[in-house]
Tab-separated table of C-alpha atoms and ligand atoms in Angstrom:
chain	number	residue	atom	x	y	z
V	1	UNK	CA	-84.449	28.198	-29.487
V	2	UNK	CA	-83.000	25.993	-26.739
V	3	UNK	CA	-79.588	27.353	-26.764
V	4	UNK	CA	-78.232	30.659	-27.877
V	5	UNK	CA	-74.699	31.452	-28.959
V	6	UNK	CA	-73.132	34.929	-28.976
V	7	UNK	CA	-69.735	36.559	-29.281
V	8	UNK	CA	-68.353	40.026	-28.842
V	9	UNK	CA	-64.879	41.562	-29.363
V	10	UNK	CA	-62.470	43.173	-27.052
V	11	UNK	CA	-61.129	46.662	-27.676
V	12	UNK	CA	-58.253	49.027	-27.093
V	13	UNK	CA	-58.403	52.757	-26.472
V	14	UNK	CA	-56.388	54.931	-28.863
V	15	UNK	CA	-57.083	58.169	-26.969
V	16	UNK	CA	-59.140	59.472	-24.103
V	17	UNK	CA	-59.568	56.783	-21.391
V	18	UNK	CA	-60.308	58.094	-17.902
V	19	UNK	CA	-61.318	61.611	-19.320
V	20	UNK	CA	-64.277	59.824	-21.062
V	21	UNK	CA	-65.708	58.915	-17.544
V	22	UNK	CA	-66.441	62.677	-17.144
V	23	UNK	CA	-68.244	62.943	-20.500
V	24	UNK	CA	-65.132	63.912	-22.460
V	25	UNK	CA	-64.234	62.532	-25.949
V	26	UNK	CA	-62.533	59.205	-26.465
V	27	UNK	CA	-61.766	56.795	-29.317
V	28	UNK	CA	-61.838	52.986	-29.014
V	29	UNK	CA	-61.271	50.276	-31.581
V	30	UNK	CA	-62.454	46.655	-31.570
V	31	UNK	CA	-59.899	43.837	-31.923
V	32	UNK	CA	-59.887	40.374	-33.270
V	33	UNK	CA	-59.981	38.759	-29.807
V	34	UNK	CA	-63.533	37.706	-28.878
V	35	UNK	CA	-65.590	36.540	-25.909
V	36	UNK	CA	-67.633	33.425	-26.891
V	37	UNK	CA	-70.677	32.365	-24.951
V	38	UNK	CA	-73.604	30.004	-25.063
V	39	UNK	CA	-76.666	30.133	-22.808
V	40	UNK	CA	-79.474	27.602	-22.229
V	41	UNK	CA	-82.233	27.018	-19.698
V	42	UNK	CA	-81.201	25.007	-16.718
V	43	UNK	CA	-82.403	23.788	-13.324
V	44	UNK	CA	-79.601	25.603	-11.553
V	45	UNK	CA	-77.269	28.479	-12.287
V	46	UNK	CA	-74.170	26.925	-13.953
V	47	UNK	CA	-70.975	28.220	-15.496
V	48	UNK	CA	-68.954	25.964	-17.751
V	49	UNK	CA	-70.932	22.921	-16.655
V	50	UNK	CA	-70.399	23.485	-12.950
V	51	UNK	CA	-72.876	24.858	-10.346
V	52	UNK	CA	-72.027	28.502	-9.658
V	53	UNK	CA	-73.076	31.224	-7.306
V	54	UNK	CA	-74.794	34.075	-9.161
V	55	UNK	CA	-73.770	36.562	-6.501
V	56	UNK	CA	-70.165	36.040	-7.578
V	57	UNK	CA	-71.044	37.187	-11.166
V	58	UNK	CA	-72.470	40.687	-10.934
V	59	UNK	CA	-72.500	41.266	-14.725
V	60	UNK	CA	-74.541	38.093	-15.337
V	61	UNK	CA	-76.740	38.742	-12.267
V	62	UNK	CA	-77.644	42.237	-13.467
V	63	UNK	CA	-78.644	41.100	-16.959
V	64	UNK	CA	-80.493	37.970	-15.629
V	65	UNK	CA	-82.582	40.264	-13.503
V	66	UNK	CA	-84.042	41.691	-16.784
V	67	UNK	CA	-85.517	38.298	-17.697
V	68	UNK	CA	-88.116	36.121	-16.028
V	69	UNK	CA	-86.346	32.995	-16.984
V	70	UNK	CA	-83.962	31.894	-14.261
V	71	UNK	CA	-81.663	30.028	-13.973
V	72	UNK	CA	-79.437	29.378	-16.877
V	73	UNK	CA	-76.355	27.368	-17.766
V	74	UNK	CA	-73.626	29.549	-19.332
V	75	UNK	CA	-70.626	28.295	-21.178
V	76	UNK	CA	-67.968	30.901	-21.851
V	77	UNK	CA	-64.635	30.985	-23.477
V	78	UNK	CA	-62.673	34.240	-23.656
V	79	UNK	CA	-59.773	35.010	-25.992
V	80	UNK	CA	-59.434	38.449	-24.325
V	81	UNK	CA	-56.950	38.582	-21.473
V	82	UNK	CA	-58.858	39.538	-18.299
V	83	UNK	CA	-57.982	42.612	-16.155
V	84	UNK	CA	-55.856	43.846	-19.005
V	85	UNK	CA	-57.654	46.989	-20.248
V	86	UNK	CA	-58.848	45.194	-23.407
V	87	UNK	CA	-62.497	45.126	-22.444
V	88	UNK	CA	-63.085	41.513	-21.432
V	89	UNK	CA	-65.741	42.235	-18.915
V	90	UNK	CA	-67.579	44.567	-21.367
V	91	UNK	CA	-67.428	41.833	-24.075
V	92	UNK	CA	-68.792	39.312	-21.501
V	93	UNK	CA	-71.751	41.629	-20.717
V	94	UNK	CA	-72.366	42.394	-24.409
V	95	UNK	CA	-72.337	38.669	-25.381
V	96	UNK	CA	-74.520	37.656	-22.442
V	97	UNK	CA	-77.064	40.388	-23.179
V	98	UNK	CA	-77.220	39.268	-26.814
V	99	UNK	CA	-77.522	35.542	-25.990
V	100	UNK	CA	-80.305	36.186	-23.373
V	101	UNK	CA	-82.171	38.229	-25.965
V	102	UNK	CA	-81.874	35.566	-28.535
V	103	UNK	CA	-83.007	32.923	-26.081
V	104	UNK	CA	-86.006	34.978	-25.060
V	105	UNK	CA	-86.925	36.120	-28.581
V	106	UNK	CA	-86.307	39.761	-27.710
V	107	UNK	CA	-85.001	42.359	-30.070
V	108	UNK	CA	-81.284	42.081	-31.020
V	109	UNK	CA	-81.043	45.842	-31.546
V	110	UNK	CA	-77.355	46.637	-31.057
V	111	UNK	CA	-78.131	49.912	-29.200
V	112	UNK	CA	-80.311	48.072	-26.693
V	113	UNK	CA	-77.537	45.456	-26.144
V	114	UNK	CA	-74.912	48.252	-25.675
V	115	UNK	CA	-77.133	49.972	-23.100
V	116	UNK	CA	-77.977	46.854	-21.146
V	117	UNK	CA	-74.336	45.800	-21.110
V	118	UNK	CA	-73.305	49.253	-19.910
V	119	UNK	CA	-75.765	49.081	-17.071
V	120	UNK	CA	-74.378	45.639	-16.107
V	121	UNK	CA	-70.826	47.039	-16.067
V	122	UNK	CA	-71.902	50.016	-14.090
V	123	UNK	CA	-73.712	47.738	-11.605
V	124	UNK	CA	-70.618	45.681	-11.235
V	125	UNK	CA	-68.018	48.442	-11.056
V	126	UNK	CA	-70.174	51.257	-9.593
V	127	UNK	CA	-68.563	53.719	-12.044
V	128	UNK	CA	-67.248	54.224	-15.593
V	129	UNK	CA	-68.309	55.116	-19.082
V	130	UNK	CA	-70.152	53.260	-21.841
V	131	UNK	CA	-66.971	53.189	-23.992
V	132	UNK	CA	-65.946	49.575	-23.642
V	133	UNK	CA	-69.455	48.129	-23.922
V	134	UNK	CA	-70.274	50.366	-26.955
V	135	UNK	CA	-66.971	49.359	-28.662
V	136	UNK	CA	-67.721	45.714	-28.149
V	137	UNK	CA	-71.342	45.987	-29.267
V	138	UNK	CA	-70.630	47.998	-32.386
V	139	UNK	CA	-67.184	46.678	-33.313
V	140	UNK	CA	-64.985	48.559	-35.801
V	141	UNK	CA	-64.131	51.968	-34.398
V	142	UNK	CA	-66.165	54.306	-32.197
V	143	UNK	CA	-65.775	57.838	-30.894
V	144	UNK	CA	-67.497	59.200	-27.807
V	145	UNK	CA	-68.731	62.790	-27.490
V	146	UNK	CA	-67.155	63.827	-30.755
V	147	UNK	CA	-69.619	63.756	-33.601
V	148	UNK	CA	-72.355	66.219	-34.276
V	149	UNK	CA	-73.260	64.475	-37.556
V	150	UNK	CA	-76.651	62.860	-37.083
V	151	UNK	CA	-75.923	59.984	-39.488
V	152	UNK	CA	-72.775	58.931	-37.511
V	153	UNK	CA	-74.417	58.780	-34.161
V	154	UNK	CA	-75.056	55.245	-33.038
V	155	UNK	CA	-76.666	55.897	-29.706
V	156	UNK	CA	-76.833	58.146	-26.708
V	157	UNK	CA	-76.311	57.045	-23.180
V	158	UNK	CA	-76.495	59.035	-19.949
V	159	UNK	CA	-75.877	58.148	-16.317
V	160	UNK	CA	-76.079	60.445	-13.287
V	161	UNK	CA	-74.649	63.852	-14.388
V	162	UNK	CA	-72.836	62.592	-17.507
V	163	UNK	CA	-73.966	62.004	-21.072
V	164	UNK	CA	-72.192	60.329	-24.002
V	165	UNK	CA	-73.039	60.198	-27.661
V	166	UNK	CA	-71.468	57.266	-29.381
V	167	UNK	CA	-70.639	57.586	-33.082
V	168	UNK	CA	-69.132	55.300	-35.690
V	169	UNK	CA	-65.739	56.260	-37.114
V	170	UNK	CA	-63.824	54.817	-40.126
V	171	UNK	CA	-60.396	53.662	-39.111
V	172	UNK	CA	-57.938	53.462	-42.069
V	173	UNK	CA	-55.634	50.426	-42.208
V	174	UNK	CA	-53.088	50.998	-39.505
V	175	UNK	CA	-50.918	48.517	-37.546
V	176	UNK	CA	-51.150	48.303	-33.842
V	177	UNK	CA	-49.230	46.092	-31.458
V	178	UNK	CA	-50.617	45.379	-28.000
V	179	UNK	CA	-48.105	44.573	-25.241
V	180	UNK	CA	-49.375	42.999	-22.018
V	181	UNK	CA	-47.553	43.352	-18.681
V	182	UNK	CA	-49.275	40.253	-17.337
V	183	UNK	CA	-50.354	42.316	-14.254
V	184	UNK	CA	-54.043	42.277	-13.705
V	185	UNK	CA	-55.651	45.521	-12.653
V	186	UNK	CA	-59.303	46.099	-11.872
V	187	UNK	CA	-60.783	49.175	-13.610
V	188	UNK	CA	-63.066	50.324	-10.728
V	189	UNK	CA	-60.285	51.298	-8.232
V	190	UNK	CA	-58.235	53.077	-10.965
V	191	UNK	CA	-61.270	55.184	-12.012
V	192	UNK	CA	-61.900	55.967	-8.346
V	193	UNK	CA	-58.230	57.007	-7.919
V	194	UNK	CA	-58.527	59.473	-10.800
V	195	UNK	CA	-61.855	60.778	-9.507
V	196	UNK	CA	-60.393	61.466	-6.050
V	197	UNK	CA	-57.381	63.284	-7.616
V	198	UNK	CA	-59.660	65.289	-9.815
V	199	UNK	CA	-61.976	66.216	-6.916
V	200	UNK	CA	-59.077	67.331	-4.729
V	201	UNK	CA	-56.849	69.050	-7.269
V	202	UNK	CA	-57.447	71.588	-9.974
V	203	UNK	CA	-54.330	70.379	-11.753
V	204	UNK	CA	-55.928	66.965	-12.406
V	205	UNK	CA	-58.973	68.608	-14.007
V	206	UNK	CA	-56.576	70.573	-16.310
V	207	UNK	CA	-54.861	67.268	-17.302
V	208	UNK	CA	-58.250	65.748	-18.170
V	209	UNK	CA	-59.000	68.882	-20.283
V	210	UNK	CA	-55.670	68.390	-22.040
V	211	UNK	CA	-56.477	64.761	-22.799
V	212	UNK	CA	-59.778	65.888	-24.196
V	213	UNK	CA	-58.028	68.308	-26.628
V	214	UNK	CA	-55.564	65.591	-27.699
V	215	UNK	CA	-58.400	63.246	-28.447
V	216	UNK	CA	-60.196	65.776	-30.701
V	217	UNK	CA	-56.871	66.318	-32.585
V	218	UNK	CA	-56.386	62.550	-32.736
V	219	UNK	CA	-59.644	62.033	-34.576
V	220	UNK	CA	-58.608	64.490	-37.236
V	221	UNK	CA	-55.342	62.450	-37.676
V	222	UNK	CA	-57.366	59.238	-37.997
V	223	UNK	CA	-59.582	60.859	-40.617
V	224	UNK	CA	-56.540	61.987	-42.622
V	225	UNK	CA	-54.530	58.783	-42.063
V	226	UNK	CA	-51.764	60.821	-40.369
V	227	UNK	CA	-49.941	58.182	-38.451
V	228	UNK	CA	-47.033	60.415	-37.523
V	229	UNK	CA	-49.066	62.937	-35.576
V	230	UNK	CA	-51.481	60.363	-34.263
V	231	UNK	CA	-48.516	58.534	-32.740
V	232	UNK	CA	-47.241	61.705	-31.153
V	233	UNK	CA	-50.649	62.350	-29.630
V	234	UNK	CA	-50.762	58.794	-28.231
V	235	UNK	CA	-47.351	59.199	-26.540
V	236	UNK	CA	-48.497	62.558	-25.119
V	237	UNK	CA	-51.671	60.983	-23.878
V	238	UNK	CA	-49.589	58.321	-22.129
V	239	UNK	CA	-47.540	61.003	-20.323
V	240	UNK	CA	-50.706	62.686	-19.133
V	241	UNK	CA	-52.121	59.359	-17.888
V	242	UNK	CA	-48.911	58.831	-16.026
V	243	UNK	CA	-49.354	62.252	-14.356
V	244	UNK	CA	-52.842	61.179	-13.368
V	245	UNK	CA	-51.210	58.210	-11.597
V	246	UNK	CA	-52.587	55.309	-13.659
V	247	UNK	CA	-49.377	54.130	-15.380
V	248	UNK	CA	-46.845	51.722	-13.772
V	249	UNK	CA	-43.116	50.905	-14.086
V	250	UNK	CA	-44.033	47.876	-16.170
V	251	UNK	CA	-46.240	49.876	-18.610
V	252	UNK	CA	-43.622	52.633	-18.921
V	253	UNK	CA	-41.000	50.018	-19.646
V	254	UNK	CA	-43.009	48.532	-22.529
V	255	UNK	CA	-43.997	51.933	-23.935
V	256	UNK	CA	-40.341	53.101	-23.904
V	257	UNK	CA	-39.093	49.840	-25.434
V	258	UNK	CA	-41.512	50.161	-28.352
V	259	UNK	CA	-40.998	53.891	-29.078
V	260	UNK	CA	-37.850	53.564	-31.253
V	261	UNK	CA	-39.871	51.442	-33.734
V	262	UNK	CA	-43.304	53.103	-33.343
V	263	UNK	CA	-45.030	56.394	-34.209
V	264	UNK	CA	-46.262	56.412	-30.619
V	265	UNK	CA	-47.327	54.302	-27.717
V	266	UNK	CA	-49.412	54.453	-24.651
V	267	UNK	CA	-51.071	52.453	-21.918
V	268	UNK	CA	-54.549	51.418	-23.025
V	269	UNK	CA	-57.649	51.107	-20.773
V	270	UNK	CA	-57.635	51.746	-17.078
V	271	UNK	CA	-53.887	51.245	-16.582
V	272	UNK	CA	-52.168	50.190	-13.341
V	273	UNK	CA	-51.001	47.072	-15.172
V	274	UNK	CA	-52.797	45.521	-18.113
V	275	UNK	CA	-51.550	46.467	-21.601
V	276	UNK	CA	-50.097	49.198	-23.741
V	277	UNK	CA	-50.637	49.824	-27.462
V	278	UNK	CA	-48.116	50.987	-30.038
V	279	UNK	CA	-48.884	52.404	-33.521
V	280	UNK	CA	-46.190	51.235	-35.865
V	281	UNK	CA	-45.167	50.115	-39.374
V	282	UNK	CA	-42.542	47.854	-37.820
V	283	UNK	CA	-44.710	45.438	-35.832
V	284	UNK	CA	-42.140	42.703	-35.565
V	285	UNK	CA	-39.555	45.037	-34.178
V	286	UNK	CA	-42.104	46.322	-31.694
V	287	UNK	CA	-43.071	42.757	-30.675
V	288	UNK	CA	-39.367	41.929	-30.152
V	289	UNK	CA	-38.781	45.023	-28.070
V	290	UNK	CA	-41.818	44.278	-25.903
V	291	UNK	CA	-40.802	40.622	-25.438
V	292	UNK	CA	-37.260	41.685	-24.496
V	293	UNK	CA	-38.664	43.752	-21.595
V	294	UNK	CA	-40.795	40.884	-20.259
V	295	UNK	CA	-44.078	41.791	-21.996
V	296	UNK	CA	-46.404	39.560	-24.045
V	297	UNK	CA	-46.989	41.224	-27.443
V	298	UNK	CA	-49.489	40.537	-30.170
V	299	UNK	CA	-50.382	42.310	-33.395
V	300	UNK	CA	-54.015	43.189	-33.587
V	301	UNK	CA	-56.358	43.091	-36.499
V	302	UNK	CA	-58.849	45.878	-36.550
V	303	UNK	CA	-61.968	46.333	-38.625
V	304	UNK	CA	-63.729	43.600	-36.731
V	305	UNK	CA	-67.464	43.048	-36.410
V	306	UNK	CA	-69.228	43.792	-33.096
V	307	UNK	CA	-71.668	41.516	-31.219
V	308	UNK	CA	-73.211	38.647	-33.164
V	309	UNK	CA	-75.532	35.806	-32.314
V	310	UNK	CA	-76.054	32.422	-33.845
V	311	UNK	CA	-77.941	29.155	-33.334
V	312	UNK	CA	-74.672	27.095	-33.471
V	313	UNK	CA	-71.337	27.518	-31.936
V	314	UNK	CA	-68.904	29.725	-33.946
V	315	UNK	CA	-66.000	27.915	-32.470
V	316	UNK	CA	-64.298	25.113	-34.244
I	401	MEV	C1	-61.447	51.380	-19.349
I	401	MEV	O1	-61.199	50.624	-20.521
I	401	MEV	C2	-61.564	52.837	-19.677
I	401	MEV	C3	-61.814	53.809	-18.507
I	401	MEV	O2	-61.938	55.071	-19.156
I	401	MEV	C4	-63.006	53.464	-17.721
I	401	MEV	C5	-64.301	53.675	-18.532
I	401	MEV	O3	-64.389	54.423	-19.457
I	401	MEV	O4	-65.332	53.125	-18.011
I	401	MEV	C6	-60.601	53.906	-17.557
């Protein structure tokens, strides 16, 4: 193969972000916004047909280090807004891992891709959980540290003192609207902010425990298609994340604007800016409410496939 093509989806977090960093449960769902990539051998490292400095691209640099073949020419096109909590850097790492594997005739085992992509994210951010990379690799819906059923477990990942089991979950048809503030926020510093708070204050640890309990309840609601209680838990999770200091005025504005038309709403991902998500059966009303407060809304499709590779471009 001279050139490998891969794509991987973004995600949103229904419940449990930040707490998951400490090995607590979380639930994430893949969305119909993908990161597309092609990779071929080259004489110099190139991105989108221009010479690039590999040191500026820690995710790619980490993964390239696992292969003898250097350098490569990478073409990428993301439909996932960056720095928005929707997992664009995780999708980049997952797609690049898959493309490099395809190009080098290595196994395309999804667990191996998820693990390699997590290591690349960790290398780049210096912290975090395997939630985003696992959601992007598997697609559909995943839960972390929730299932004890052997047949549901997809893979186990551990790093330093934390361990995560990643399991598949079935997500019934539910309608979600994402609202983006347009403010980019890097995940690493927000995770670090919560860690410092947690290390210096018992109260923050209690909040993380509370988020953990909410997430366990939330999975029961997903299993029974109970949107009313799932929505309530999402809104409660938002309040707890605000107490942890990772919401913002813009996020609160969009969450509050959507609540009259939604079962519940919360920030999604690291916070600080980025996006919020609302669970609703009135998506047009929620979109209007988000737009009227300066946000950029879109209705997401769920039930999407995870990473995939091909010998031809998927894009038209
Ligand atoms: C980012 O999408 C979610 C966080 O929990 C960080 C992580 O899990 O790596 C904030």
